[in-house]
Every structure is written in structure tokens, then in C-alpha cells.
Amino acid sequence: MRSGRRSGGWARANRPVPAAALAEVLRVTDGFDLAGVDPADTPGFAGGRRDAEQSFAEDGALLSTLQERLWAGGVAGSRRSLLLLVQGMNTAGKGRVLRDVAAAVDPRGLRVASFAAPTAKERTHEFLWRVRRCLPGPGELAVFARSHYEDVLVARVHHLVPRATWQRRYTAINRFESSLVLQETVVVKIMLHLSAGEQSTRLAWRLQHPDLRWRYDPRDVEERAWWNDYQEAYQAALTRCSTEAAPWYVVPADRAWYARWAVRRLLVGELTAMGLEPVPTHVDVQAEVARLTQG
Amino acid sequence: MRSGRRSGGWARANRPVPAAALAEVLRVTDGFDLAGVDPADTPGFAGGRRDAEQSFAEDGALLSTLQERLWAGGVAGSRRSLLLLVQGMNTAGKGRVLRDVAAAVDPRGLRVASFAAPTAKERTHEFLWRVRRCLPGPGELAVFARSHYEDVLVARVHHLVPRATWQRRYTAINRFESSLVLQETVVVKIMLHLSAGEQSTRLAWRLQHPDLRWRYDPRDVEERAWWNDYQEAYQAALTRCSTEAAPWYVVPADRAWYARWAVRRLLVGELTAMGLEPVPTHVDVQAEVARLTQG
């Protein structure tokens, strides 16, 4: 009774904001200040966890339909595709986003990539090389956990390359993303914004569960010493690379249920804005049904 | 109340058969006769649709845990992997299996492949070439919709190659699969067994729904004229290639809820039989938690 009543009431009186309005609230625009965003906040959402879960499930059905249209379009010759790129501190929920997308779409039209520290071979190439190899093909939806932004985040924080090198990369990234958009790839960039306190809780959780322990790396704790440097590097990446063609969205991530809801809603919003329709076919439906009935 | 009571009662009084027993019931063994399998049957399952859905959801959580162990093992250096291969007539539910697996696992450890009619390039190679390129890597779970069996199914039915050629392939397939198993890949082969009547219903459903119509191909109706030839080709493939190393399972598929339940349960059973454990780490949990609390 409880969930039915509350959700029903909420659904009528307290609809979640439309995807376009959510995007407006979360988009990085002039004067953005990451330090001013509370990771525990739930912007654009008035209900509680249970309401978010219901809305999340409803958006899952929408995502499924829209992704099939995107994919069917690709099969029919369209070049359109979508790249969802997720950044965030360790345990922010990047892997969860991969799973949430995969749970709702046809895996034949999905491409996931996870970018760890570059291999020796990857390091011999320019920084965008490995990313280019994982871009979505026609009709595909690609999801990146980490991305070329690592090359202006960890590379900047730990001085992996000279200052002049990472400085140049912001412009290189903007041109790269702008070229993708011109080639009919919608680029959606989301930062999952986590607090240091919540990260500590999540790392401890991993440690305490035998099935999650393999994901724990003692270096994750050492990285916490650079927390403020990372926030600065994020602030720079977010403000220098939030463009008209490929804006950044910052999603507070301390409440996993909110972050999962918001990411899916942003994704559904982008797919909706693409104006995808069922792919038209030239089949004579009545004649075919008749053939089937005879067969 | 209804679902709660019924499911609860069923869960106690009427547990679904253990995966090993289900495998026993569905495995293709000496004297197997496909014509004797009723596509509308639900072997190994006594409850109704709602019970199956509950059991399916429970098995999803198990599948998630086991796949993470498989994948974590691969990251830690294990060579073990699993290949789930699904065959069946058009609309039998092969795509649904891909989605059901993808919905429950981490997409970073999943590989899906769908084998349509071979391209010009693929035809220049021997028939196993394109399949070898999609095999699971260490720790991966791969799911194939169609596979090298098309080369003894459609190729046999439509005389795409001389009789001597497809005759040789049964042995080639057995040796190929046996080599995979020796290389620590568990091979699970499932045929979704559909009736011609249910196929007709499903094709009509696709025709009548604008968002599914793109999946409808008028040639699908023409293929129905070869229904019996396909059943014969399946009978031969199932009996000649159900080996100790890589047995075939036939899952009646007219009731989609049963087929989805049975496929997931077989998969969970195979992963369980692999004896996967959480990957051990050498982290001092108490010391790390203390470090986290200080940090």
C-alpha cells in the first residue's frame, strides 16, 4: 500500500521535471563554480528515493524504445549516433551508469568502453587515439566510463605531462568533440560529483564485502590526498570544455538513486531531442498479415 | 496481495528445479527426437508465469554476482570464460536472450555477437573464421545470437554449399568446440524451440507495431515453406554436435516467460558449476579501513 499510494500521489502532484528543464539546471554555463555544487543535493527532483525509482523504471522503457529507433535508423543507413561520457572520482558511480544503460537497451546497438591508465602502446599515440577507436558507429549508443578527460585530470594533477601539453589539450578536446557533433554524433558529458566523505564510505563498503573487495585498490586512498587538486582540474575541464556543441552536465552523486535517475533522464532527454521516429518500411502490412495467415 | 501470496506460497511448496536437474531434463542425449518436443511445454517448471518472473528476478541477482566473479577472475589472471550460443527459428527469442543477459551483468565483461548472413569478406574465409573473432577473452561472458551452426542449418536447407561440405562441418564444429573447452571456455548451446504457429503470431505482432516493423522482413514468410527442412537440419545438428564437452539444450520457446526463465537458470547453473569464488586480495581490511577513517 505504502509504495502504491505515495508514488501514485507523487506522480500526479509532483511530476519530475521534464528532461529539458533538468538539463538546464545541471548544465555547466558561464560562471559555473564546482565548489558551489553540493554533492548531496538533488536538483530538479522533489520526491524521495522511491519516487525516483519509479520514474527511473518508466524512463527505462522510454530509453529502450528510443535506442531501438536510433539503432534501427543506423541499420537503415542513418549516420546518427550518441556518445555518453561519464567522469567522476573513484566510486562516483561510473560503472553503475554503464550497467544502467546496458540494462535498458539492446546490447547489439550498445558499445561500452572503460578507460584505465593508458597502456604502453596507447602512450605511443596522441591522447585521443584510443578514444577514437571506441566511438559509436552509425546508430550506436556508446558509453564511456572515463575518457579523454583523464588527460586533463590525472595528467594535470600528477604532472604526467608538461603544463604546456595539458594546456593545449582543452582546445584539442573542443575541436575533437565539435567534429564528432558535425558528423552527427550527439555528445553528452556527465560529471558525477561526489563528496570526499561519501567516497570514504563507499571505499569502506567495498573493503567489507568479499565480492567487491577486488575493486579496492590501496592507491585509491592515497589519491584522496590530491582531492582538491582534482576538484580544480575538474573545474577547469568543465568550464573550458562546456561548449554549445557538447555541454557538460554536473550531477550530484552522493545519493546514488538521484544520480542514476538524473543520468537516465538526461539521456532520454537527448534521445528525445533527436526526434527519432520508428524507421519507415515499405511493407504492405495487410497483405503480409494475409500471407502469414495463409502460410 | 495476489502476487505476494501466490509467489510466496509457490516459493515454499513448489521450488523451481535446481539448475542441474533442469539441465538434465533439457539436454540432448542419445535417441533425442526434436519432433517429440512440444514447443509449448514447460519442462522442469511447475508454476505459472508470475512464479517464473519471480524466479527469473532472483536468478538475475545470482547471475550478476557470478559474472562479476568470472570477470574479476579474468582481471586477476584467470583464463576461464563462458560462451552462451543461442539458435532458433526467426522470432524464437534469440535477441531477448541477449537483452536478458545484458540486463543482469556488467557490460564491461560481456561480449555479444549476432551472426547474420556472411558478408562477402566473411565468405572468403572458412566458416569458423568470423566466429573465432568474437570468442570471449579471459573472464568474459560471450553471447552469440546465431553462430557457426548457421553453416549446417541455412547452408544445408538452401544448398548454399555442396552436401559433402556441410557434412564435414559437424566434425569440424565438434573439434572446434572441444578445443575451446580445453582452453577453459565453458560452452553452453541452447536451441529455442518454436512452433510454426507461434512464429506466425509473432511475425504478425511485429507487423502491427510501428516500432517493431523494421525487424520484419517479407522473406521471413517465404522461409516458412522450408520449416520441415529446418527441423531436420536442427535434428541433425543437435544430435551430431551434442557432445560431452559441449552439450546442446533444447528449450521450448512458445511461452516466452518459460524460455527466458529456463535460459537464465541454465546459465546460472553453468556458472555455479564453475565453482567461482570472490577473487582473493591481499589487502589488510582493518588497516585500510583505519587509513580511510583518518584520511
Coordinates of C-alpha atoms in Angstrom, one line a residue:
Chain A
M1 CA 0.0 0.0 0.0
R2 CA 2.7 2.4 1.0
S3 CA 4.6 2.5 -2.2
G4 CA 1.5 2.4 -4.3
R5 CA -0.2 5.3 -2.6
R6 CA 2.9 7.5 -2.2
S7 CA 4.1 7.0 -5.8
G8 CA 0.7 7.5 -7.2
G9 CA 0.2 10.7 -5.3
W10 CA 3.6 11.9 -6.3
A11 CA 3.1 11.0 -9.9
R12 CA 0.1 13.3 -10.1
A13 CA 1.0 16.2 -7.9
N14 CA 4.8 16.2 -8.2
R15 CA 5.9 15.2 -11.7
P16 CA 9.7 15.0 -12.1
V17 CA 10.9 18.0 -14.2
P18 CA 10.9 17.5 -17.9
A19 CA 14.3 16.3 -19.2
A20 CA 14.9 19.6 -20.9
A21 CA 14.4 21.5 -17.7
L22 CA 16.7 19.1 -15.8
A23 CA 19.4 19.7 -18.4
E24 CA 19.0 23.4 -17.9
V25 CA 19.6 23.0 -14.2
L26 CA 22.6 20.7 -14.5
R27 CA 24.4 22.3 -17.5
V28 CA 27.7 24.0 -16.9
T29 CA 27.4 27.6 -18.1
D30 CA 29.4 30.8 -17.7
G31 CA 30.4 31.5 -14.1
F32 CA 30.0 27.8 -13.0
D33 CA 31.7 27.0 -9.7
L34 CA 32.0 23.3 -8.9
A35 CA 32.8 24.2 -5.2
G36 CA 29.3 25.7 -5.1
V37 CA 27.6 22.4 -6.0
D38 CA 26.5 20.2 -3.0
P39 CA 27.2 16.6 -3.9
A40 CA 24.2 15.6 -1.6
D41 CA 21.8 17.8 -3.4
T42 CA 19.0 16.6 -5.7
P43 CA 18.4 19.4 -8.2
G44 CA 15.3 19.1 -10.4
F45 CA 13.9 16.4 -8.2
A46 CA 11.4 17.0 -5.4
G47 CA 10.4 13.5 -4.4
G48 CA 12.2 10.8 -2.4
R49 CA 14.1 7.7 -3.3
R50 CA 11.0 5.6 -4.1
D51 CA 9.6 8.2 -6.4
A52 CA 13.0 8.3 -8.2
E53 CA 13.0 4.6 -8.6
Q54 CA 9.5 4.6 -10.2
S55 CA 10.5 7.4 -12.6
F56 CA 13.7 5.6 -13.4
A57 CA 11.8 2.5 -14.4
E58 CA 9.4 4.5 -16.6
D59 CA 12.4 6.2 -18.2
G60 CA 13.9 2.8 -18.8
A61 CA 11.0 1.8 -21.1
L62 CA 11.4 5.1 -23.0
L63 CA 15.2 4.6 -23.3
S64 CA 14.6 1.2 -24.7
T65 CA 12.2 2.4 -27.4
L66 CA 14.4 5.4 -28.3
Q67 CA 17.5 3.4 -28.5
E68 CA 15.9 0.8 -30.8
R69 CA 14.8 3.7 -33.1
L70 CA 18.4 5.0 -33.1
W71 CA 19.8 1.6 -33.9
A72 CA 17.1 0.7 -36.5
G73 CA 18.0 4.1 -38.1
G74 CA 21.6 3.0 -38.3
V75 CA 20.6 -0.3 -39.9
A76 CA 18.6 1.7 -42.4
G77 CA 21.5 3.9 -43.4
S78 CA 21.4 6.9 -40.9
R79 CA 24.8 8.1 -39.6
R80 CA 23.4 9.4 -36.3
S81 CA 24.8 8.1 -33.0
L82 CA 25.1 9.2 -29.4
L83 CA 28.1 9.2 -27.1
L84 CA 27.5 9.4 -23.4
L85 CA 30.7 10.1 -21.5
V86 CA 30.9 9.8 -17.7
Q87 CA 33.6 11.2 -15.5
G88 CA 33.9 11.3 -11.7
M89 CA 36.1 10.5 -8.8
N90 CA 36.6 6.8 -7.9
T91 CA 33.4 5.2 -6.6
A92 CA 31.3 8.1 -8.0
G93 CA 29.1 5.6 -9.9
K94 CA 30.6 5.4 -13.5
G95 CA 30.3 1.7 -13.6
R96 CA 26.7 1.9 -12.4
V97 CA 25.9 4.1 -15.3
L98 CA 27.3 1.5 -17.7
R99 CA 25.1 -1.1 -16.1
D100 CA 22.0 1.1 -16.0
V101 CA 22.3 1.8 -19.7
A102 CA 23.0 -1.8 -20.6
A103 CA 20.0 -2.9 -18.6
A104 CA 17.6 -0.9 -20.7
V105 CA 18.9 -1.2 -24.3
D106 CA 19.6 -3.8 -27.0
P107 CA 23.2 -4.8 -26.5
R108 CA 23.7 -5.1 -30.2
G109 CA 23.4 -1.3 -30.6
L110 CA 25.5 -0.5 -27.4
R111 CA 29.2 0.0 -27.1
V112 CA 30.8 0.4 -23.8
A113 CA 34.4 1.4 -23.1
S114 CA 36.3 1.9 -19.9
F115 CA 39.5 3.9 -20.0
A116 CA 42.1 3.0 -17.4
A117 CA 45.6 4.3 -17.3
P118 CA 46.9 4.1 -20.9
T119 CA 48.9 1.0 -21.8
A120 CA 52.5 1.3 -23.2
K121 CA 51.1 1.0 -26.7
E122 CA 48.4 3.7 -26.1
R123 CA 51.1 6.0 -24.8
T124 CA 52.9 5.9 -28.1
H125 CA 49.9 7.6 -29.7
E126 CA 48.4 11.0 -29.2
F127 CA 45.9 11.1 -26.3
L128 CA 42.8 11.0 -28.5
W129 CA 43.9 7.9 -30.4
R130 CA 42.4 5.2 -28.0
V131 CA 39.2 7.2 -27.7
R132 CA 38.7 7.4 -31.4
R133 CA 38.8 3.6 -31.7
C134 CA 35.8 3.3 -29.4
L135 CA 33.4 5.9 -30.9
P136 CA 29.9 4.8 -31.7
G137 CA 29.2 3.6 -35.3
P138 CA 26.0 4.5 -37.2
G139 CA 23.0 4.0 -35.0
E140 CA 25.1 3.1 -32.0
L141 CA 24.9 4.3 -28.4
A142 CA 28.4 4.4 -26.8
V143 CA 29.0 4.9 -23.1
F144 CA 32.5 5.8 -21.8
A145 CA 33.5 5.3 -18.2
R146 CA 36.3 7.8 -18.1
S147 CA 37.5 9.3 -21.4
H148 CA 40.0 11.7 -23.0
Y149 CA 39.3 14.0 -20.0
E150 CA 41.6 11.9 -17.9
D151 CA 44.3 13.5 -20.0
V152 CA 43.5 16.9 -18.4
L153 CA 42.6 15.5 -15.0
V154 CA 45.0 12.8 -13.7
A155 CA 47.6 14.0 -16.2
R156 CA 47.4 17.5 -14.8
V157 CA 47.1 16.6 -11.1
H158 CA 50.1 14.3 -11.2
H159 CA 52.2 16.2 -13.8
L160 CA 52.3 13.3 -16.1
V161 CA 53.0 15.7 -19.0
P162 CA 54.4 19.2 -19.1
R163 CA 52.0 22.0 -18.3
A164 CA 52.1 23.3 -21.9
T165 CA 50.9 19.9 -23.1
W166 CA 47.8 19.6 -21.0
Q167 CA 47.0 23.2 -21.5
R168 CA 46.9 22.6 -25.3
R169 CA 44.5 19.7 -24.8
Y170 CA 41.4 21.7 -23.8
T171 CA 41.4 23.2 -27.3
A172 CA 42.2 19.9 -28.9
I173 CA 39.2 18.3 -27.0
N174 CA 36.8 21.0 -28.0
R175 CA 37.8 20.6 -31.7
F176 CA 37.6 16.9 -31.5
E177 CA 34.1 16.9 -29.9
S178 CA 32.9 19.6 -32.3
S179 CA 34.0 17.4 -35.2
L180 CA 32.0 14.5 -33.7
V181 CA 28.9 16.6 -33.5
L182 CA 29.3 17.7 -37.1
Q183 CA 29.5 14.0 -38.0
E184 CA 26.0 13.5 -36.4
T185 CA 27.2 12.1 -33.1
V186 CA 25.4 13.7 -30.1
V187 CA 27.9 14.1 -27.3
V188 CA 26.6 14.0 -23.7
K189 CA 29.1 14.6 -21.0
I190 CA 28.3 14.0 -17.4
M191 CA 30.4 14.5 -14.3
L192 CA 29.2 12.6 -11.2
H193 CA 30.0 14.9 -8.4
L194 CA 30.9 13.0 -5.2
S195 CA 32.0 14.3 -1.8
A196 CA 35.2 13.0 -0.2
G197 CA 33.1 11.8 2.8
E198 CA 30.8 9.7 0.7
Q199 CA 33.8 8.3 -1.2
S200 CA 35.3 7.1 2.1
T201 CA 32.0 5.4 2.9
R202 CA 31.9 3.6 -0.4
L203 CA 35.5 2.5 -0.3
A204 CA 34.9 1.1 3.2
W205 CA 31.9 -0.7 1.8
R206 CA 34.0 -2.3 -0.9
L207 CA 36.5 -3.4 1.6
Q208 CA 33.9 -5.0 3.8
H209 CA 32.3 -7.1 1.1
P210 CA 34.3 -10.1 -0.2
D211 CA 32.6 -9.9 -3.6
L212 CA 33.5 -6.2 -4.0
R213 CA 37.0 -6.3 -2.5
W214 CA 38.7 -7.0 -5.8
R215 CA 37.7 -3.5 -6.9
Y216 CA 39.5 -1.9 -3.9
D217 CA 43.0 -0.6 -4.6
P218 CA 45.0 0.8 -1.7
R219 CA 46.2 3.6 -4.1
D220 CA 42.6 4.8 -4.1
V221 CA 43.2 6.0 -0.6
E222 CA 46.5 7.7 -1.5
E223 CA 44.7 9.6 -4.3
R224 CA 42.5 11.2 -1.7
A225 CA 45.4 13.4 -0.7
W226 CA 45.0 15.2 -4.1
W227 CA 41.3 15.7 -3.7
N228 CA 41.4 19.5 -4.0
D229 CA 43.8 19.3 -7.0
Y230 CA 41.3 17.1 -8.7
Q231 CA 38.4 19.5 -8.0
E232 CA 40.5 22.3 -9.5
A233 CA 41.3 20.2 -12.6
Y234 CA 37.6 19.3 -12.9
Q235 CA 36.6 23.0 -12.6
A236 CA 39.0 23.8 -15.5
A237 CA 37.8 20.9 -17.7
L238 CA 34.2 21.7 -17.0
T239 CA 34.4 25.4 -17.7
R240 CA 36.8 25.2 -20.7
C241 CA 35.1 22.3 -22.4
S242 CA 31.4 23.0 -21.8
T243 CA 30.6 24.1 -25.4
E244 CA 27.5 24.8 -27.3
A245 CA 28.1 21.7 -29.3
A246 CA 29.0 19.4 -26.4
P247 CA 28.0 20.9 -23.0
W248 CA 29.0 19.4 -19.6
Y249 CA 26.4 18.4 -17.0
V250 CA 27.3 18.1 -13.3
V251 CA 25.2 15.5 -11.5
P252 CA 25.5 15.4 -7.7
A253 CA 26.3 11.8 -6.9
D254 CA 26.2 11.3 -3.1
R255 CA 22.7 9.9 -3.4
A256 CA 23.1 7.1 -5.9
W257 CA 19.3 6.9 -6.5
Y258 CA 19.3 10.6 -7.6
A259 CA 22.4 10.3 -9.8
R260 CA 21.0 7.2 -11.6
W261 CA 17.7 8.9 -12.1
A262 CA 19.2 12.1 -13.4
V263 CA 21.7 10.4 -15.8
R264 CA 18.9 8.3 -17.3
R265 CA 16.6 11.3 -17.6
L266 CA 19.3 13.4 -19.3
L267 CA 20.0 10.5 -21.7
V268 CA 16.3 10.1 -22.5
G269 CA 16.1 13.9 -23.0
E270 CA 18.9 13.9 -25.5
L271 CA 17.4 11.0 -27.5
T272 CA 14.0 12.7 -27.4
A273 CA 15.5 15.9 -28.7
M274 CA 17.0 13.9 -31.7
G275 CA 13.4 13.5 -32.9
L276 CA 13.8 9.8 -33.6
E277 CA 10.8 8.1 -35.2
P278 CA 10.1 4.4 -36.0
V279 CA 12.0 3.6 -39.1
P280 CA 9.5 3.6 -42.0
T281 CA 9.3 0.4 -44.0
H282 CA 7.7 -0.2 -47.4
V283 CA 5.9 -3.3 -46.3
D284 CA 2.2 -3.7 -47.1
V285 CA 1.0 -4.7 -43.7
Q286 CA -2.4 -6.0 -44.6
A287 CA -1.0 -8.1 -47.5
E288 CA 1.7 -9.5 -45.3
V289 CA -0.7 -10.4 -42.5
A290 CA -2.8 -12.2 -45.1
R291 CA 0.2 -14.1 -46.4
L292 CA 1.1 -15.1 -42.8
T293 CA -2.4 -16.4 -42.2
Q294 CA -2.4 -18.5 -45.3
G295 CA 1.1 -19.9 -44.7
Chain B
M1 CA -1.8 -9.1 -2.3
R2 CA -2.4 -11.5 -5.1
S3 CA 1.2 -11.7 -6.4
G4 CA 2.6 -11.7 -2.9
R5 CA 0.5 -14.6 -1.6
R6 CA 0.8 -16.8 -4.6
S7 CA 4.5 -16.3 -5.2
G8 CA 5.3 -16.8 -1.5
G9 CA 3.3 -20.0 -1.4
W10 CA 4.9 -21.2 -4.5
A11 CA 8.4 -20.4 -3.3
R12 CA 7.9 -22.7 -0.3
A13 CA 5.9 -25.5 -1.7
N14 CA 7.0 -25.5 -5.3
R15 CA 10.6 -24.5 -5.7
P16 CA 11.8 -24.5 -9.3
V17 CA 14.0 -27.4 -10.0
P18 CA 17.7 -26.9 -9.3
A19 CA 19.7 -25.8 -12.4
A20 CA 21.5 -29.2 -12.6
A21 CA 18.1 -31.0 -12.8
L22 CA 16.8 -28.6 -15.4
A23 CA 19.9 -29.2 -17.5
E24 CA 19.3 -32.9 -17.2
V25 CA 15.8 -32.5 -18.5
L26 CA 16.7 -30.2 -21.4
R27 CA 20.0 -31.8 -22.5
V28 CA 20.1 -33.5 -25.9
T29 CA 21.2 -37.1 -25.4
D30 CA 21.1 -40.4 -27.3
G31 CA 17.8 -41.0 -29.1
F32 CA 16.8 -37.4 -28.9
D33 CA 13.9 -36.5 -31.2
L34 CA 13.1 -32.9 -31.8
A35 CA 9.7 -33.7 -33.3
G36 CA 8.8 -35.2 -29.9
V37 CA 9.4 -31.9 -28.0
D38 CA 6.3 -29.7 -27.6
P39 CA 7.3 -26.1 -28.1
A40 CA 4.5 -25.1 -25.7
D41 CA 5.8 -27.3 -22.9
T42 CA 7.4 -26.0 -19.7
P43 CA 9.7 -28.9 -18.6
G44 CA 11.2 -28.5 -15.2
F45 CA 8.8 -25.8 -14.2
A46 CA 5.6 -26.4 -12.3
G47 CA 4.4 -22.8 -11.6
G48 CA 2.8 -20.2 -13.8
R49 CA 4.1 -17.1 -15.5
R50 CA 4.2 -15.0 -12.3
D51 CA 6.2 -17.6 -10.5
A52 CA 8.7 -17.8 -13.4
E53 CA 9.1 -14.0 -13.3
Q54 CA 9.9 -14.0 -9.6
S55 CA 12.4 -16.9 -10.0
F56 CA 13.9 -15.1 -13.0
A57 CA 14.5 -11.9 -11.0
E58 CA 16.1 -13.9 -8.2
D59 CA 18.4 -15.7 -10.7
G60 CA 19.3 -12.3 -12.1
A61 CA 20.9 -11.3 -8.8
L62 CA 22.8 -14.6 -8.8
L63 CA 23.9 -14.1 -12.4
S64 CA 25.2 -10.7 -11.6
T65 CA 27.3 -11.9 -8.7
L66 CA 28.7 -14.9 -10.6
Q67 CA 29.5 -12.9 -13.7
E68 CA 31.4 -10.4 -11.6
R69 CA 33.4 -13.2 -10.1
L70 CA 34.2 -14.6 -13.6
W71 CA 35.2 -11.2 -14.8
A72 CA 37.2 -10.3 -11.7
G73 CA 39.0 -13.7 -12.1
G74 CA 39.9 -12.6 -15.6
V75 CA 41.3 -9.3 -14.4
A76 CA 43.3 -11.3 -11.8
G77 CA 44.8 -13.6 -14.5
S78 CA 42.4 -16.5 -14.9
R79 CA 41.8 -17.7 -18.4
R80 CA 38.3 -19.0 -17.8
S81 CA 35.4 -17.7 -19.8
L82 CA 31.9 -18.7 -20.9
L83 CA 30.3 -18.8 -24.3
L84 CA 26.5 -18.9 -24.5
L85 CA 25.3 -19.7 -28.0
V86 CA 21.6 -19.4 -28.9
Q87 CA 20.0 -20.8 -32.0
G88 CA 16.4 -20.9 -33.1
M89 CA 14.0 -20.0 -35.9
N90 CA 13.2 -16.4 -36.6
T91 CA 11.4 -14.7 -33.6
A92 CA 12.2 -17.6 -31.3
G93 CA 13.7 -15.1 -28.8
K94 CA 17.4 -15.0 -29.5
G95 CA 17.6 -11.2 -29.2
R96 CA 15.6 -11.4 -26.0
V97 CA 18.3 -13.7 -24.5
L98 CA 21.0 -11.1 -25.4
R99 CA 18.9 -8.4 -23.7
D100 CA 18.2 -10.6 -20.6
V101 CA 21.9 -11.4 -20.1
A102 CA 22.9 -7.8 -20.7
A103 CA 20.3 -6.6 -18.2
A104 CA 21.9 -8.6 -15.4
V105 CA 25.7 -8.4 -15.8
D106 CA 28.4 -5.8 -16.0
P107 CA 28.7 -4.8 -19.7
R108 CA 32.5 -4.5 -19.4
G109 CA 32.7 -8.2 -19.0
L110 CA 30.1 -9.0 -21.7
R111 CA 30.6 -9.6 -25.4
V112 CA 27.6 -10.0 -27.7
A113 CA 27.7 -11.1 -31.3
S114 CA 24.9 -11.6 -33.8
F115 CA 25.7 -13.6 -36.9
A116 CA 23.6 -12.6 -40.0
A117 CA 24.3 -13.9 -43.5
P118 CA 28.0 -13.8 -44.0
T119 CA 29.4 -10.7 -45.8
A120 CA 31.5 -11.0 -49.0
K121 CA 34.6 -10.8 -46.9
E122 CA 33.5 -13.4 -44.4
R123 CA 32.7 -15.8 -47.3
T124 CA 36.3 -15.7 -48.4
H125 CA 37.3 -17.3 -45.1
E126 CA 36.4 -20.8 -43.8
F127 CA 33.2 -20.8 -41.9
L128 CA 34.6 -20.7 -38.4
W129 CA 36.7 -17.6 -39.0
R130 CA 34.1 -15.0 -38.2
V131 CA 33.1 -16.8 -35.0
R132 CA 36.7 -17.1 -33.7
R133 CA 36.9 -13.3 -33.8
C134 CA 34.1 -13.0 -31.3
L135 CA 35.1 -15.6 -28.8
P136 CA 35.2 -14.5 -25.1
G137 CA 38.5 -13.3 -23.7
P138 CA 39.7 -14.1 -20.2
G139 CA 36.9 -13.7 -17.7
E140 CA 34.4 -12.7 -20.4
L141 CA 30.9 -13.9 -20.9
A142 CA 30.1 -14.0 -24.6
V143 CA 26.6 -14.4 -26.0
F144 CA 26.0 -15.4 -29.6
A145 CA 22.7 -14.9 -31.4
R146 CA 23.1 -17.4 -34.2
S147 CA 26.6 -18.9 -34.7
H148 CA 28.6 -21.4 -36.8
Y149 CA 25.6 -23.6 -36.7
E150 CA 24.0 -21.5 -39.4
D151 CA 26.6 -23.2 -41.6
V152 CA 24.8 -26.6 -41.1
L153 CA 21.3 -25.1 -40.9
V154 CA 20.5 -22.5 -43.6
A155 CA 23.5 -23.7 -45.6
R156 CA 22.1 -27.2 -45.6
V157 CA 18.5 -26.3 -46.2
H158 CA 19.2 -24.0 -49.1
H159 CA 22.1 -25.9 -50.6
L160 CA 24.4 -23.0 -50.2
V161 CA 27.4 -25.4 -50.3
P162 CA 27.7 -28.9 -51.6
R163 CA 26.5 -31.7 -49.4
A164 CA 30.0 -33.0 -48.7
T165 CA 30.9 -29.6 -47.4
W166 CA 28.2 -29.3 -44.8
Q167 CA 28.6 -32.9 -43.9
R168 CA 32.2 -32.3 -43.0
R169 CA 31.3 -29.4 -40.8
Y170 CA 29.7 -31.4 -38.0
T171 CA 33.1 -32.9 -37.2
A172 CA 34.8 -29.6 -37.6
I173 CA 32.4 -28.0 -35.2
N174 CA 32.9 -30.7 -32.6
R175 CA 36.6 -30.3 -32.8
F176 CA 36.4 -26.5 -32.6
E177 CA 34.1 -26.6 -29.6
S178 CA 36.2 -29.2 -27.9
S179 CA 39.3 -27.1 -28.4
L180 CA 37.5 -24.1 -26.7
V181 CA 36.6 -26.2 -23.7
L182 CA 40.2 -27.4 -23.4
Q183 CA 41.2 -23.7 -23.4
E184 CA 38.9 -23.2 -20.3
T185 CA 35.9 -21.7 -22.1
V186 CA 32.6 -23.3 -21.0
V187 CA 30.4 -23.7 -24.0
V188 CA 26.6 -23.6 -23.5
K189 CA 24.4 -24.2 -26.6
I190 CA 20.7 -23.5 -26.5
M191 CA 18.1 -24.1 -29.1
L192 CA 15.0 -22.1 -28.6
H193 CA 12.3 -24.4 -30.0
L194 CA 9.4 -22.5 -31.5
S195 CA 6.3 -23.7 -33.2
A196 CA 5.3 -22.5 -36.7
G197 CA 2.0 -21.3 -35.3
E198 CA 3.7 -19.2 -32.6
Q199 CA 6.1 -17.8 -35.2
S200 CA 3.2 -16.6 -37.3
T201 CA 1.7 -14.8 -34.3
R202 CA 5.0 -13.1 -33.5
L203 CA 5.6 -12.0 -37.1
A204 CA 2.1 -10.6 -37.2
W205 CA 2.8 -8.7 -33.9
R206 CA 6.0 -7.2 -35.5
L207 CA 4.0 -6.1 -38.5
Q208 CA 1.3 -4.4 -36.4
H209 CA 3.6 -2.4 -34.2
P210 CA 5.3 0.6 -35.9
D211 CA 8.3 0.4 -33.6
L212 CA 8.9 -3.3 -34.4
R213 CA 8.1 -3.2 -38.1
W214 CA 11.7 -2.6 -39.1
R215 CA 12.5 -6.1 -37.9
Y216 CA 10.0 -7.6 -40.2
D217 CA 11.4 -9.0 -43.5
P218 CA 8.9 -10.4 -46.1
R219 CA 11.5 -13.1 -46.7
D220 CA 10.8 -14.4 -43.2
V221 CA 7.4 -15.6 -44.5
E222 CA 9.0 -17.3 -47.5
E223 CA 11.4 -19.1 -45.2
R224 CA 8.4 -20.8 -43.6
A225 CA 8.0 -23.0 -46.7
W226 CA 11.2 -24.8 -45.6
W227 CA 10.0 -25.3 -42.0
N228 CA 10.3 -29.0 -42.0
D229 CA 13.7 -28.9 -43.7
Y230 CA 14.9 -26.7 -40.9
Q231 CA 13.6 -29.0 -38.3
E232 CA 15.5 -31.9 -39.9
A233 CA 18.7 -29.8 -40.1
Y234 CA 18.2 -28.9 -36.4
Q235 CA 17.7 -32.6 -35.5
A236 CA 21.0 -33.4 -37.3
A237 CA 22.9 -30.6 -35.7
L238 CA 21.5 -31.3 -32.2
T239 CA 22.3 -35.0 -32.2
R240 CA 25.6 -34.9 -34.1
C241 CA 27.0 -32.0 -32.0
S242 CA 25.7 -32.6 -28.5
T243 CA 29.0 -33.7 -27.0
E244 CA 30.2 -34.4 -23.5
A245 CA 32.3 -31.3 -23.8
A246 CA 29.6 -29.0 -25.3
P247 CA 26.1 -30.5 -25.0
W248 CA 23.0 -29.0 -26.6
Y249 CA 20.0 -27.9 -24.6
V250 CA 16.5 -27.6 -26.3
V251 CA 14.3 -25.0 -24.6
P252 CA 10.6 -24.9 -25.6
A253 CA 10.1 -21.3 -26.6
D254 CA 6.4 -20.8 -27.4
R255 CA 5.9 -19.4 -23.8
A256 CA 8.5 -16.6 -23.7
W257 CA 8.3 -16.4 -19.9
Y258 CA 9.3 -20.0 -19.6
A259 CA 12.1 -19.8 -22.2
R260 CA 13.6 -16.7 -20.5
W261 CA 13.5 -18.4 -17.1
A262 CA 15.0 -21.6 -18.4
V263 CA 17.9 -19.9 -20.3
R264 CA 18.8 -17.8 -17.3
R265 CA 18.6 -20.8 -15.0
L266 CA 20.8 -22.9 -17.3
L267 CA 23.3 -20.1 -17.4
V268 CA 23.3 -19.6 -13.7
G269 CA 23.8 -23.4 -13.3
E270 CA 26.8 -23.4 -15.6
L271 CA 28.4 -20.5 -13.7
T272 CA 27.6 -22.2 -10.4
A273 CA 29.2 -25.4 -11.6
M274 CA 32.4 -23.4 -12.4
G275 CA 32.9 -23.0 -8.7
L276 CA 33.6 -19.3 -8.9
E277 CA 34.6 -17.6 -5.7
P278 CA 35.3 -14.0 -4.8
V279 CA 38.8 -13.2 -6.1
P280 CA 41.1 -13.1 -3.0
T281 CA 43.0 -9.9 -2.4
H282 CA 46.0 -9.3 -0.1
V283 CA 44.6 -6.2 1.4
D284 CA 44.6 -5.8 5.1
V285 CA 41.0 -4.8 5.6
Q286 CA 41.2 -3.4 9.1
A287 CA 44.3 -1.4 8.3
E288 CA 42.7 0.0 5.2
V289 CA 39.5 1.0 7.0
A290 CA 41.6 2.7 9.6
R291 CA 43.5 4.6 6.8
L292 CA 40.2 5.6 5.3
T293 CA 38.9 6.9 8.6
Q294 CA 42.0 9.0 9.2
G295 CA 42.1 10.3 5.6

